[in-house]
Short mmCIF file of C-alpha atoms and ligand atoms in Angstrom, two decimals:
data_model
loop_
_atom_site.label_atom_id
_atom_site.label_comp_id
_atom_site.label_asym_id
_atom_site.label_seq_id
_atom_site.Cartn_x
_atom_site.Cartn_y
_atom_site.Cartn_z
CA UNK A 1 23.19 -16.75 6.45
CA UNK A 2 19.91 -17.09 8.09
CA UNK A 3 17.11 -18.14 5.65
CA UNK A 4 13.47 -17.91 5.97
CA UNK A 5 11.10 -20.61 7.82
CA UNK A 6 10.00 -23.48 5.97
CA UNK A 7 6.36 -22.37 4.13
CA UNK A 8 7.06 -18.81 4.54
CA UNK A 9 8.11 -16.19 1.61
CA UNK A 10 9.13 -13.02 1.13
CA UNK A 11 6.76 -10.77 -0.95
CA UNK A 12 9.74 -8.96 -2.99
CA UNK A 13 8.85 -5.40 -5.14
CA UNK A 14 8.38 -6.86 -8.18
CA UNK A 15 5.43 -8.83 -7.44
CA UNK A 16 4.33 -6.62 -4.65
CA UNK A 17 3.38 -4.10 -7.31
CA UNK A 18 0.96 -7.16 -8.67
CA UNK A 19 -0.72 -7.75 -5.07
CA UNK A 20 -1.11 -3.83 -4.36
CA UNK A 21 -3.44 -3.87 -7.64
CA UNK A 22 -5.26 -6.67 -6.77
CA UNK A 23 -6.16 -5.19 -3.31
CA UNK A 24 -6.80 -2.14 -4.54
CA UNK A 25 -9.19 -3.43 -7.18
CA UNK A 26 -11.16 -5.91 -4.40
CA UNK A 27 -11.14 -3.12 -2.32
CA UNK A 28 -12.87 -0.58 -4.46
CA UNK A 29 -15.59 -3.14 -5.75
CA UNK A 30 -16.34 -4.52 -1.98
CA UNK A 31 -16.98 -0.78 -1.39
CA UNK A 32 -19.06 -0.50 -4.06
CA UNK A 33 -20.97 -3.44 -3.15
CA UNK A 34 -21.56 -2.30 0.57
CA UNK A 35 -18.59 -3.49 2.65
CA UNK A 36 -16.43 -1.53 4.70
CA UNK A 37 -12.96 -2.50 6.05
CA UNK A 38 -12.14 -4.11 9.64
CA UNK A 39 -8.67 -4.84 10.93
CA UNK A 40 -8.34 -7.47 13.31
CA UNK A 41 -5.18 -8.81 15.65
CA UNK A 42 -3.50 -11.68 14.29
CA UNK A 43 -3.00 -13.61 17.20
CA UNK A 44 -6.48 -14.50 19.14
CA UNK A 45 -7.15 -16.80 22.38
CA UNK A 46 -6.79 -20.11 21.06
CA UNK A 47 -10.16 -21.06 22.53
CA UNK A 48 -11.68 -19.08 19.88
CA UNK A 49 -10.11 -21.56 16.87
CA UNK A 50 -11.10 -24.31 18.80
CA UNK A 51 -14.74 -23.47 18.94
CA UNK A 52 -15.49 -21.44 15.47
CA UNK A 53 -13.38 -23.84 12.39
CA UNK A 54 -13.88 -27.53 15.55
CA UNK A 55 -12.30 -29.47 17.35
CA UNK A 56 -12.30 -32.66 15.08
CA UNK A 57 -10.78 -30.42 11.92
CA UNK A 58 -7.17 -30.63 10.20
CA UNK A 59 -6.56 -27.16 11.17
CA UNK A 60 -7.41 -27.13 14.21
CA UNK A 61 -6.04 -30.81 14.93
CA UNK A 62 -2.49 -30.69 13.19
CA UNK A 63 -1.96 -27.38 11.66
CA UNK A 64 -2.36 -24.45 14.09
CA UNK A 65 0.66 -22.47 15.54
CA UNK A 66 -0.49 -22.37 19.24
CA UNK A 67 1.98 -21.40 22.11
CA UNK A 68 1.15 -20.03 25.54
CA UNK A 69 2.16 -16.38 26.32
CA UNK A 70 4.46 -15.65 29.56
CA UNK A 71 1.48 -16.00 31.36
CA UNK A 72 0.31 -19.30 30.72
CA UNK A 73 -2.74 -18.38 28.35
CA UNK A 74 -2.97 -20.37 25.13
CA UNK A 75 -2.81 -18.29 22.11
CA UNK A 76 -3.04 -18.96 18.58
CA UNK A 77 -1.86 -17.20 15.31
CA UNK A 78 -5.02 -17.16 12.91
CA UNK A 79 -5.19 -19.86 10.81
CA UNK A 80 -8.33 -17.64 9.21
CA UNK A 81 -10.50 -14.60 9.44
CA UNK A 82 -13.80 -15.17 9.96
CA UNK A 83 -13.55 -16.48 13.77
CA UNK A 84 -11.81 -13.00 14.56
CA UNK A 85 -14.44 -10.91 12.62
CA UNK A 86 -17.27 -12.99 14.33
CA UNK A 87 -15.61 -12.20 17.54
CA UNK A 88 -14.96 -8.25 16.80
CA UNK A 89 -18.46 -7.76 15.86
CA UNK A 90 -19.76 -9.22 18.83
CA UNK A 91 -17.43 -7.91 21.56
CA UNK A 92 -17.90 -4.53 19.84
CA UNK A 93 -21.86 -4.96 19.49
CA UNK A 94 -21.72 -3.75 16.03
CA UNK A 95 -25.34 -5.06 14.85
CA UNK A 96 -26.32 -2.46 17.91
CA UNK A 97 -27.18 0.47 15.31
CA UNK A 98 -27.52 -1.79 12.27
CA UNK A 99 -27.81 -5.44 12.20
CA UNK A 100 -26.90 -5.47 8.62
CA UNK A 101 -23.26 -5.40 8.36
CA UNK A 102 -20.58 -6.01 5.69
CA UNK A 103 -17.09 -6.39 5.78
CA UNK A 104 -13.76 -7.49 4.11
CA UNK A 105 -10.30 -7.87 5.54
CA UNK A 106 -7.03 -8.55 4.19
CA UNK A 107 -4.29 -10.05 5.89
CA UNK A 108 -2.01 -12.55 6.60
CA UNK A 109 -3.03 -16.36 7.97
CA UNK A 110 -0.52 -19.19 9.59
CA UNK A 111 -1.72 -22.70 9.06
CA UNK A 112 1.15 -25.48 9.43
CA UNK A 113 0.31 -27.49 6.56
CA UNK A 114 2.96 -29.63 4.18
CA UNK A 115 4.10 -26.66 2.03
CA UNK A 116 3.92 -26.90 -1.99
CA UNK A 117 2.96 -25.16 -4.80
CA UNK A 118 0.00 -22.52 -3.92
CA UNK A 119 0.18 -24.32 -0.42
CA UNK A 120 2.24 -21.76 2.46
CA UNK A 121 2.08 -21.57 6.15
CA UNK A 122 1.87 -17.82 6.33
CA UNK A 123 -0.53 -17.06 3.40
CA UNK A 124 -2.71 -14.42 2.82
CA UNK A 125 -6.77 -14.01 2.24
CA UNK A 126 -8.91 -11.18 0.84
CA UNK A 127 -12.15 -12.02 3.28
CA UNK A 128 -15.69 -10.99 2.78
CA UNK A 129 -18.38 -11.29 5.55
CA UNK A 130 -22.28 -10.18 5.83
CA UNK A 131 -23.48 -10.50 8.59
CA UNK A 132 -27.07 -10.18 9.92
CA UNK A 133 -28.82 -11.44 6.36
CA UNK A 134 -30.41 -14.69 6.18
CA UNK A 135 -32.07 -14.18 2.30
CA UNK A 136 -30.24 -16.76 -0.08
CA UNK A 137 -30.39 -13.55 -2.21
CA UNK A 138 -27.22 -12.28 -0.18
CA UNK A 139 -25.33 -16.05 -1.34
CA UNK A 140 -26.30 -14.88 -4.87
CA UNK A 141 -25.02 -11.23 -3.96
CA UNK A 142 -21.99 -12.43 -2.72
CA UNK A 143 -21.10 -14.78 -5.26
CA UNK A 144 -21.74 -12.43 -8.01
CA UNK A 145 -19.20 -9.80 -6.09
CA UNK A 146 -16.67 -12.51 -5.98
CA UNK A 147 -17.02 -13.42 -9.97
CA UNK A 148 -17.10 -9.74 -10.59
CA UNK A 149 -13.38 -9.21 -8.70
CA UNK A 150 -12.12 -11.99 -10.76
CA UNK A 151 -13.49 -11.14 -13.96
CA UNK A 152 -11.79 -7.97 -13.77
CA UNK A 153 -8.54 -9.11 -13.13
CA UNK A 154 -9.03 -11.31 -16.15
CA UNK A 155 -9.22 -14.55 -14.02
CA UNK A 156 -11.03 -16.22 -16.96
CA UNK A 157 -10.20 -20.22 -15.56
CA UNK A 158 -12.91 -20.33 -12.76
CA UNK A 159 -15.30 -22.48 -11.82
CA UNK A 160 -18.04 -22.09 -8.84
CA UNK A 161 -18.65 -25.22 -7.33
CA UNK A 162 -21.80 -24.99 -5.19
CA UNK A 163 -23.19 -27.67 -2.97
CA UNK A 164 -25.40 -26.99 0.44
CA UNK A 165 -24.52 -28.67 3.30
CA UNK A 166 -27.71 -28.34 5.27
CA UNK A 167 -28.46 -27.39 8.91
CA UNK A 168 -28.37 -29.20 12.52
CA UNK A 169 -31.44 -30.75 12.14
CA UNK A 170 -31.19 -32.40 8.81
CA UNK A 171 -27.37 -32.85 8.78
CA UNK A 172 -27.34 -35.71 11.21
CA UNK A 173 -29.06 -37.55 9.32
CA UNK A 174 -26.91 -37.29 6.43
CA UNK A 175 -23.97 -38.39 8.49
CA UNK A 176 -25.67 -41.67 9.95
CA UNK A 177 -26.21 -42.52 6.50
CA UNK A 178 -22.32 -41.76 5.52
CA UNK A 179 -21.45 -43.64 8.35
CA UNK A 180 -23.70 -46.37 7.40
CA UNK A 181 -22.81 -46.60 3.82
CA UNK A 182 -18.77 -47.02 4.87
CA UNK A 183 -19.23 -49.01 7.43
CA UNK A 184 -18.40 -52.30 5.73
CA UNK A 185 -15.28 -50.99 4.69
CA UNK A 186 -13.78 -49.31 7.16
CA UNK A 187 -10.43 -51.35 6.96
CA UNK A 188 -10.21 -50.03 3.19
CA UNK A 189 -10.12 -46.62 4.97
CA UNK A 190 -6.89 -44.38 5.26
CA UNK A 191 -5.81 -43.57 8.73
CA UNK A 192 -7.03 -40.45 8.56
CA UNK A 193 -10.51 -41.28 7.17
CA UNK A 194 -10.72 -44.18 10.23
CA UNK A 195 -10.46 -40.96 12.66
CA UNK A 196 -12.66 -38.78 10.67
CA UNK A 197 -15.55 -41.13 10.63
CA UNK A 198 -15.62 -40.83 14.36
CA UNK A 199 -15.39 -37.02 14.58
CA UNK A 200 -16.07 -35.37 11.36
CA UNK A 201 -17.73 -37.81 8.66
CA UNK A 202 -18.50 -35.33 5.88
CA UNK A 203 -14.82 -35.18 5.70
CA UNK A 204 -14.93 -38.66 4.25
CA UNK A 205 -16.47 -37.19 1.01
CA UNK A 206 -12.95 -34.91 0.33
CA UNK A 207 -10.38 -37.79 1.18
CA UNK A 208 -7.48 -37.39 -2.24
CA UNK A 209 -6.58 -41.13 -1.48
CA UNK A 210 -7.91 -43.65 -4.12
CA UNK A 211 -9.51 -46.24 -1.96
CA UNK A 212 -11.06 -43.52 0.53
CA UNK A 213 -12.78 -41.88 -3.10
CA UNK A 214 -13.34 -45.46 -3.91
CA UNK A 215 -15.32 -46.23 -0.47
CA UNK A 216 -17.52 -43.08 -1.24
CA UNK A 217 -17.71 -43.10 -4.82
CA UNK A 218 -21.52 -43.95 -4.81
CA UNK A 219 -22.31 -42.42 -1.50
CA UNK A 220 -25.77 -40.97 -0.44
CA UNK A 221 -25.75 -37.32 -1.56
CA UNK A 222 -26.85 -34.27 1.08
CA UNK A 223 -28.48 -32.03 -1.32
CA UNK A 224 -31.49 -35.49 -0.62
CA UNK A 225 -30.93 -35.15 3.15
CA UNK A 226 -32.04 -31.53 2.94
CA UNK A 227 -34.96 -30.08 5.60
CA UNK A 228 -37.61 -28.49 3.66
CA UNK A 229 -36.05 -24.83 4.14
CA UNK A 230 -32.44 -25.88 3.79
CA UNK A 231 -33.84 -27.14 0.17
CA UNK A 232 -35.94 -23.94 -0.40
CA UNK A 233 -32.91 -21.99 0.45
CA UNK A 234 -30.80 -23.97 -2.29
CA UNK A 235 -32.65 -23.65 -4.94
CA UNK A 236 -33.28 -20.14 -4.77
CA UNK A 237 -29.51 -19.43 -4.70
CA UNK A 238 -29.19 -21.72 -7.97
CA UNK A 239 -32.03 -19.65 -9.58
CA UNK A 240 -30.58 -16.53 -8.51
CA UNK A 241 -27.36 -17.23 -9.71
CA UNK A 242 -29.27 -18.23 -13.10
CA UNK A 243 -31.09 -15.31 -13.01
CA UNK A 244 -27.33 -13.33 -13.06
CA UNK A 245 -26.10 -15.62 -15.97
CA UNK A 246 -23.69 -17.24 -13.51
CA UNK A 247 -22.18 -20.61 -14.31
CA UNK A 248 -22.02 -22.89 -11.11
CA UNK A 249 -20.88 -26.69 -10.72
CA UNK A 250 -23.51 -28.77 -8.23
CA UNK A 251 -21.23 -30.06 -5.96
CA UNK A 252 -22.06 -32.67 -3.64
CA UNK A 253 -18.24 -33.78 -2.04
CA UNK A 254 -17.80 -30.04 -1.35
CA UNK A 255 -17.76 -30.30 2.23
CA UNK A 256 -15.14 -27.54 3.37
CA UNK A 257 -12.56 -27.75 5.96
CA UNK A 258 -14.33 -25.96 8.76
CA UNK A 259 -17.09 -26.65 10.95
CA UNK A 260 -18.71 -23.81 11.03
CA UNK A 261 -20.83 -23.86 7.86
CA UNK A 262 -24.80 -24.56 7.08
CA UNK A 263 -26.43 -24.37 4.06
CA UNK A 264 -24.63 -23.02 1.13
CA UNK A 265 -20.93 -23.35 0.61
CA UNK A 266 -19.26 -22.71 -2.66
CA UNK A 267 -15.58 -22.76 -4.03
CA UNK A 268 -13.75 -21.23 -7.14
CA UNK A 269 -11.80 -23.59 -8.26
CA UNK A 270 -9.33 -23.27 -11.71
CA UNK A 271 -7.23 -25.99 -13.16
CA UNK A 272 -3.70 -23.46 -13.53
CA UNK A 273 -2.84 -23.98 -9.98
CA UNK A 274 -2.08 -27.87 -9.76
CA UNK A 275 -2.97 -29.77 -6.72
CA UNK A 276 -4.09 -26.51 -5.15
CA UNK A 277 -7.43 -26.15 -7.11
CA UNK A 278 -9.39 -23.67 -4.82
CA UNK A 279 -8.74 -19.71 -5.48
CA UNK A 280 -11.00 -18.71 -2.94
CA UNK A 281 -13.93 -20.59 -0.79
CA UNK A 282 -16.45 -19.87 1.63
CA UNK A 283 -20.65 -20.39 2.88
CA UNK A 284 -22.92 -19.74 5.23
CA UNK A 285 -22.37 -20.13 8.73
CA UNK A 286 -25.58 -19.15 10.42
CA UNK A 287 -24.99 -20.72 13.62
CA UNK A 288 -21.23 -18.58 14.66
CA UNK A 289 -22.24 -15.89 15.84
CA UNK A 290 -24.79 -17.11 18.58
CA UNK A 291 -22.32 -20.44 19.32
CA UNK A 292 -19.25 -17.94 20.66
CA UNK A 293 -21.59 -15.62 23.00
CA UNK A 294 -23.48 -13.24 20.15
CA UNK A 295 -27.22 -12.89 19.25
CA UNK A 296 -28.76 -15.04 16.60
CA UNK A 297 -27.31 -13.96 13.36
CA UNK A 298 -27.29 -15.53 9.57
CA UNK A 299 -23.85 -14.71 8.46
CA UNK A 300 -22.42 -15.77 5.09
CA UNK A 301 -18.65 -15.10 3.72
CA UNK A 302 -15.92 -15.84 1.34
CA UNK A 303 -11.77 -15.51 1.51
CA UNK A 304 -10.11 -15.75 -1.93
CA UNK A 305 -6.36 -17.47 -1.45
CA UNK A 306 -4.65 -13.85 -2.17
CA UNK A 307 -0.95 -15.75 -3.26
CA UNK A 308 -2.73 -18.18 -5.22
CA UNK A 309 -5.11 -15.36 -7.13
CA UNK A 310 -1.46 -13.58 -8.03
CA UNK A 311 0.13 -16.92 -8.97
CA UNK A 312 -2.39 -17.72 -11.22
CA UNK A 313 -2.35 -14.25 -12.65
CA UNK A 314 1.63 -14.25 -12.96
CA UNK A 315 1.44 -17.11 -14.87
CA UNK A 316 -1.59 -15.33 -17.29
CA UNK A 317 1.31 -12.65 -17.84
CA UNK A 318 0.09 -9.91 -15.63
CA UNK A 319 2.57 -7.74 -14.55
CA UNK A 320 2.00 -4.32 -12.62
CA UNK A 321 5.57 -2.61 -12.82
CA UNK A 322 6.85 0.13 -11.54
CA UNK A 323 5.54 3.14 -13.68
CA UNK A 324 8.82 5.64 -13.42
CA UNK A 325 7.84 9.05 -14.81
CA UNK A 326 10.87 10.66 -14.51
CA UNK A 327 14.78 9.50 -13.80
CA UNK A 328 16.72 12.75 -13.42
CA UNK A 329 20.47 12.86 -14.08
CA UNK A 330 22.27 15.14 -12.55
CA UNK A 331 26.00 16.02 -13.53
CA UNK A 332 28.26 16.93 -11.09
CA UNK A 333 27.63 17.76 -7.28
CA UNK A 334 25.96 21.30 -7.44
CA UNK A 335 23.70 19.33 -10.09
CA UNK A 336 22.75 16.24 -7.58
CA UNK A 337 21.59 19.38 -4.76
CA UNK A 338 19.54 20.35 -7.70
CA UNK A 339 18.02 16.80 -7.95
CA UNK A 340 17.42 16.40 -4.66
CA UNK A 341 15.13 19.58 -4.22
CA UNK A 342 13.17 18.76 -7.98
CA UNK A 343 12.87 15.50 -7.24
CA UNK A 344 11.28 16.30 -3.98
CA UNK A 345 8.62 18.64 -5.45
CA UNK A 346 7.88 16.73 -8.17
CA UNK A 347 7.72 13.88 -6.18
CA UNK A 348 4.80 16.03 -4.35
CA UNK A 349 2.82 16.85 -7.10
CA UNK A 350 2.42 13.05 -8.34
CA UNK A 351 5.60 12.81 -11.04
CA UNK A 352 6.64 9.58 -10.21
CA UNK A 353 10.65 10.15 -10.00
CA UNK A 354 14.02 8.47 -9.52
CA UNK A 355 17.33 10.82 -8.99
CA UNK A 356 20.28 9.36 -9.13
CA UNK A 357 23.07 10.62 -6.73
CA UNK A 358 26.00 8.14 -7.80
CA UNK A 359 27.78 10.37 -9.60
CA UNK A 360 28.13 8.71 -12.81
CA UNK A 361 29.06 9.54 -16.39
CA UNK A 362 25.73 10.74 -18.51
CA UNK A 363 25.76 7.28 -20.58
CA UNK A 364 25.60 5.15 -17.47
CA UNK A 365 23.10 7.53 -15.77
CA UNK A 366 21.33 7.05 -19.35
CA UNK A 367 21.53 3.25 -18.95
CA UNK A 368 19.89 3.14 -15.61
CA UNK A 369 17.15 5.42 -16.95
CA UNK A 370 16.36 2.99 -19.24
CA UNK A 371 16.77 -0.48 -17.09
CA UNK A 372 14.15 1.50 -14.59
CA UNK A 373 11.62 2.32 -17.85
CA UNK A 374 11.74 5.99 -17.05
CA UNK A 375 9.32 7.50 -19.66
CA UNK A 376 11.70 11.42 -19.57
CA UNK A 377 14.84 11.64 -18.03
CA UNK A 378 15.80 15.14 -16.59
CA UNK A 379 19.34 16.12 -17.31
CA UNK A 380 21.39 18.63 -14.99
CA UNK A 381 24.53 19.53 -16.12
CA UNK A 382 26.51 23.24 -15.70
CA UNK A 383 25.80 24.42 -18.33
CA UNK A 384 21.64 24.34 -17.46
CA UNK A 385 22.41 25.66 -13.90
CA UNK A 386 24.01 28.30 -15.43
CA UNK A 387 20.76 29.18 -17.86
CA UNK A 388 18.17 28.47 -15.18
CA UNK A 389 16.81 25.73 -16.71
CA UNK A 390 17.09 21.74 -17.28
CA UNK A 391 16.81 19.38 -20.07
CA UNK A 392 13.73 16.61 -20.27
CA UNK A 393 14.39 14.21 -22.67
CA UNK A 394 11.31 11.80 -23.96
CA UNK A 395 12.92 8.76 -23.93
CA UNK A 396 9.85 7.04 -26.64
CA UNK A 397 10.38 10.56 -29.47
CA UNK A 398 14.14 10.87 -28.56
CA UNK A 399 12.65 14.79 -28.12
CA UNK A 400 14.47 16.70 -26.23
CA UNK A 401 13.20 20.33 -24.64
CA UNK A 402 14.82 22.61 -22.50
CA UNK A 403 12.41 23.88 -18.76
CA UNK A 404 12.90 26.95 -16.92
CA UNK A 405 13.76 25.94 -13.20
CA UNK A 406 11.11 28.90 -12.76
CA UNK A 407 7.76 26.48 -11.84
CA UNK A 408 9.60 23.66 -12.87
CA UNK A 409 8.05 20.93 -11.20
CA UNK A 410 4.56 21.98 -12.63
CA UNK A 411 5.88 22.87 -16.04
CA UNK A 412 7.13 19.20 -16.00
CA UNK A 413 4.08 17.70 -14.56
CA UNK A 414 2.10 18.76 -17.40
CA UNK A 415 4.88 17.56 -20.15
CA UNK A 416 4.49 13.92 -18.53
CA UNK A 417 0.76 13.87 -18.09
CA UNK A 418 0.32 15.64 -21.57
CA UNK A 419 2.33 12.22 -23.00
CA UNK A 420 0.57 9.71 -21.12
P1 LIG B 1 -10.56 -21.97 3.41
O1 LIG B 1 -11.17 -22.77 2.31
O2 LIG B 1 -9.87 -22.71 4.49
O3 LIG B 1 -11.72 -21.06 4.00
O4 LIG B 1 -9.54 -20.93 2.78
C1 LIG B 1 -9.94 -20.05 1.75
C2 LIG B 1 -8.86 -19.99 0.67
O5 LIG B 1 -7.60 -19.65 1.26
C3 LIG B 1 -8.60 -21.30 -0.02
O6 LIG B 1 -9.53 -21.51 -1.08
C4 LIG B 1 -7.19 -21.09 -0.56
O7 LIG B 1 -7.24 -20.36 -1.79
C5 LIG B 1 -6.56 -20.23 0.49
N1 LIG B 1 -5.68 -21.05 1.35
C6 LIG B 1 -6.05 -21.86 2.37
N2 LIG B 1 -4.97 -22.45 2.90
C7 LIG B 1 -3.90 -22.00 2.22
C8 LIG B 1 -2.49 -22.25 2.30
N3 LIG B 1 -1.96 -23.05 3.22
N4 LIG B 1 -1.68 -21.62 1.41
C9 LIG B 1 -2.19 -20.77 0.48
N5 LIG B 1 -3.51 -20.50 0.38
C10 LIG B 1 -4.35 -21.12 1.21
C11 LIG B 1 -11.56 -20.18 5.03
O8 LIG B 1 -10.49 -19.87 5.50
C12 LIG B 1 -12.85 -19.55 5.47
N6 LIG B 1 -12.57 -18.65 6.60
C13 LIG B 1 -13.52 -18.81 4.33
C14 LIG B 1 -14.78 -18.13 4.75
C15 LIG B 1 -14.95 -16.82 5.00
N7 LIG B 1 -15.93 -18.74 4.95
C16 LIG B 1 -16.84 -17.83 5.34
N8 LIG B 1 -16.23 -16.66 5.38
#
């Protein structure tokens, strides 16, 4: 049998029902909040990784699927969104009628990381991007959309961590000082942190290993490397986000995984999901648009972990079932035509329904009405052909009442809605 690749999973129907009503409910409140959808190709020129998340990053380093097409060209799946929407809305010239722009995305992303708990190669993201805003007001905005969505699904274990992480002309200062303060014990260092202090420094500050967290446990602290505006900027997103009565964790190891960022980056992070803390991260990254080809343009977004969000709500009990209406039982084969044309139109007019054409006895048609939580089950048997009519049988009251076939699908619509 073949099986699937290694980090991959299969979505099956009984949780899907769980991830269409998270989507649904992001969706609807991003709209609310300003943001319209964009759809972009899951496979971009590799070039465009490479330059957006850097070249000295994990991802970009060890975990991207990369391959080059018949033709040579190196191409890369996404191993995240924002790259593709930064690319989209500059090819397309979209700040051209409005330089403010909003938008989310939702879609699969392929990083080849060591696969555990919460931790996939093909995962998905629920991303939200402004672009063309530089007012830490729109970090507060967008922070307080992203606690909204998770309040509402009854998320209730989540903590923002906030930390800023500057701009290019205070940041380098902050790293000589890293480097400086772990220089004397650079043998103490893991492999990895030996490499990262010569590409990517901050990364020192969110090594897991004991001695790395030991060699940085009283390092020197950005948020007192800050420029004057990069500190302006910060703490008018903290009072903002006091102003909204939102909690917040000052963060200073909170350096993020990607290159791209300046100034404020946040995470949610909850304590149900393990080793895999962070539900959903993200910052500003005021420099992206310009460094691929684009005009000067603040930008600032977020991408929730969409299988860890459902994982944590799984375990919090949620479940979003199938909500049957209507299982119709037909007896005999004139009696299954029957079912096919009802369950058709009242399949049309919004009666969620399930007809069963197997042929079965009435008590194991009865049985499967009740495994599938069918609220009425519509019984067809000769004797209501004969009459013109059916039976529909509340399956909660036990009531039974015989329906005209005459406007029957309408006439039923209203005996499920009436009970809802
Ligand atoms: P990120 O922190 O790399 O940021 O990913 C965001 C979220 O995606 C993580 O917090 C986590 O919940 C989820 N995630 C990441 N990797 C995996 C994985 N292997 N398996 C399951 N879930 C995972 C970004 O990707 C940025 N593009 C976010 C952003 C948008 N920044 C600005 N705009």
């Amino acid at each position: 049998m073949i099986q699937l690749i290694r980090g991959f999973k299969d979505i099956l129907p009984e949780e899907a029902a769980l991830w269409q009503a998270v989507e649904r409910t992001a969706a609807h409140l991003f709209e609310n909040f300003g943001f319209s959808e964009i759809r972009v190709p899951i496979m971009e020129r590799t070039e465009l990784f490479a330059r957006s998340i850097g070249e000295g990053t994990d991802i970009v380093e060890k975990e991207m699927y990369t391959f080059s097409d018949r033709k040579g060209e190196l191409i890369t799946l996404r191993p995240e969104a924002t790259a593709c929407v930064a690319r989209s809305y500059i090819q397309h010239k979209l700040y051209a009628a409005e330089p403010v722009r909003k938008f989310y995305t939702i879609g699969p992303m392929f990083r080849r990381e060591r696969p555990q708990k919460g931790r996939y190669r093909q995962f998905y993201q629920i991303n939200a991007e402004v672009f063309g805003v530089a007012s830490p007001l729109m970090d507060v905005q967008l922070i307080h959309m992203l606690t909204t969505l998770l309040g509402r699904l009854s998320v209730d274990d989540a903590r923002v961590h906030l930390n800023s992480l500057g701009c290019p002309d205070c940041r380098p200062r902050f790293k000589a000082a890293l480097l400086e303060h772990t220089a004397g014990v650079t043998d103490k260092l893991c492999a990895d942190c030996k490499r990262r202090r010569e590409v990517n420094p901050l990364r020192l500050l969110d090594c897991k290993v004991p001695d790395c967290r030991l060699a940085v446990a009283d390092a020197p602290s950005m948020e007192d490397f800050l420029c004057e505006d990069c500190s302006s900027h910060f703490e008018s997103v903290k009072q903002g986000l006091d102003g909204l009565g939102i909690p917040y964790i000052i963060d200073n190891r909170l350096v993020r995984g990607l290159d791209y960022y300046t100034r404020t980056t946040f995470e949610i992070q909850t304590s149900s999901l393990g080793a895999q803390s962070a539900v959903a991260g993200g910052g500003r990254y005021d420099g992206l648009v310009s460094a691929l080809g684009g005009p000067e343009t603040p930008a600032i977004g977020f991408a929730i972990g969409f299988d860890r969000l459902v994982e944590i709500l799984a375990l919090a009990g949620e479940v979003y079932g199938r909500n049957l209406d209507l299982f119709i039982a037909p007896l005999g084969a004139k009696a299954q035509e029957s079912a096919l044309i009802h369950a058709g139109a009242l399949s049309c007019v919004g009666v969620s329904t399930e007809a069963d054409f197997s042929g079965k006895s009435l008590k194991s048609l009865m049985k499967r009405a009740d495994r599938l939580g069918a609220r009425f089950v519509m019984i067809i048997g000769d004797a209501e052909l004969e009459e013109a009519c059916v039976v529909v049988r509340n399956m909660q009251t036990k009531e039974q009442v015989k329906v005209a076939l005459e406007g029957l699908a309408e006439k039923v619509k209203e005996i499920v809605s009436s009970e809802q």
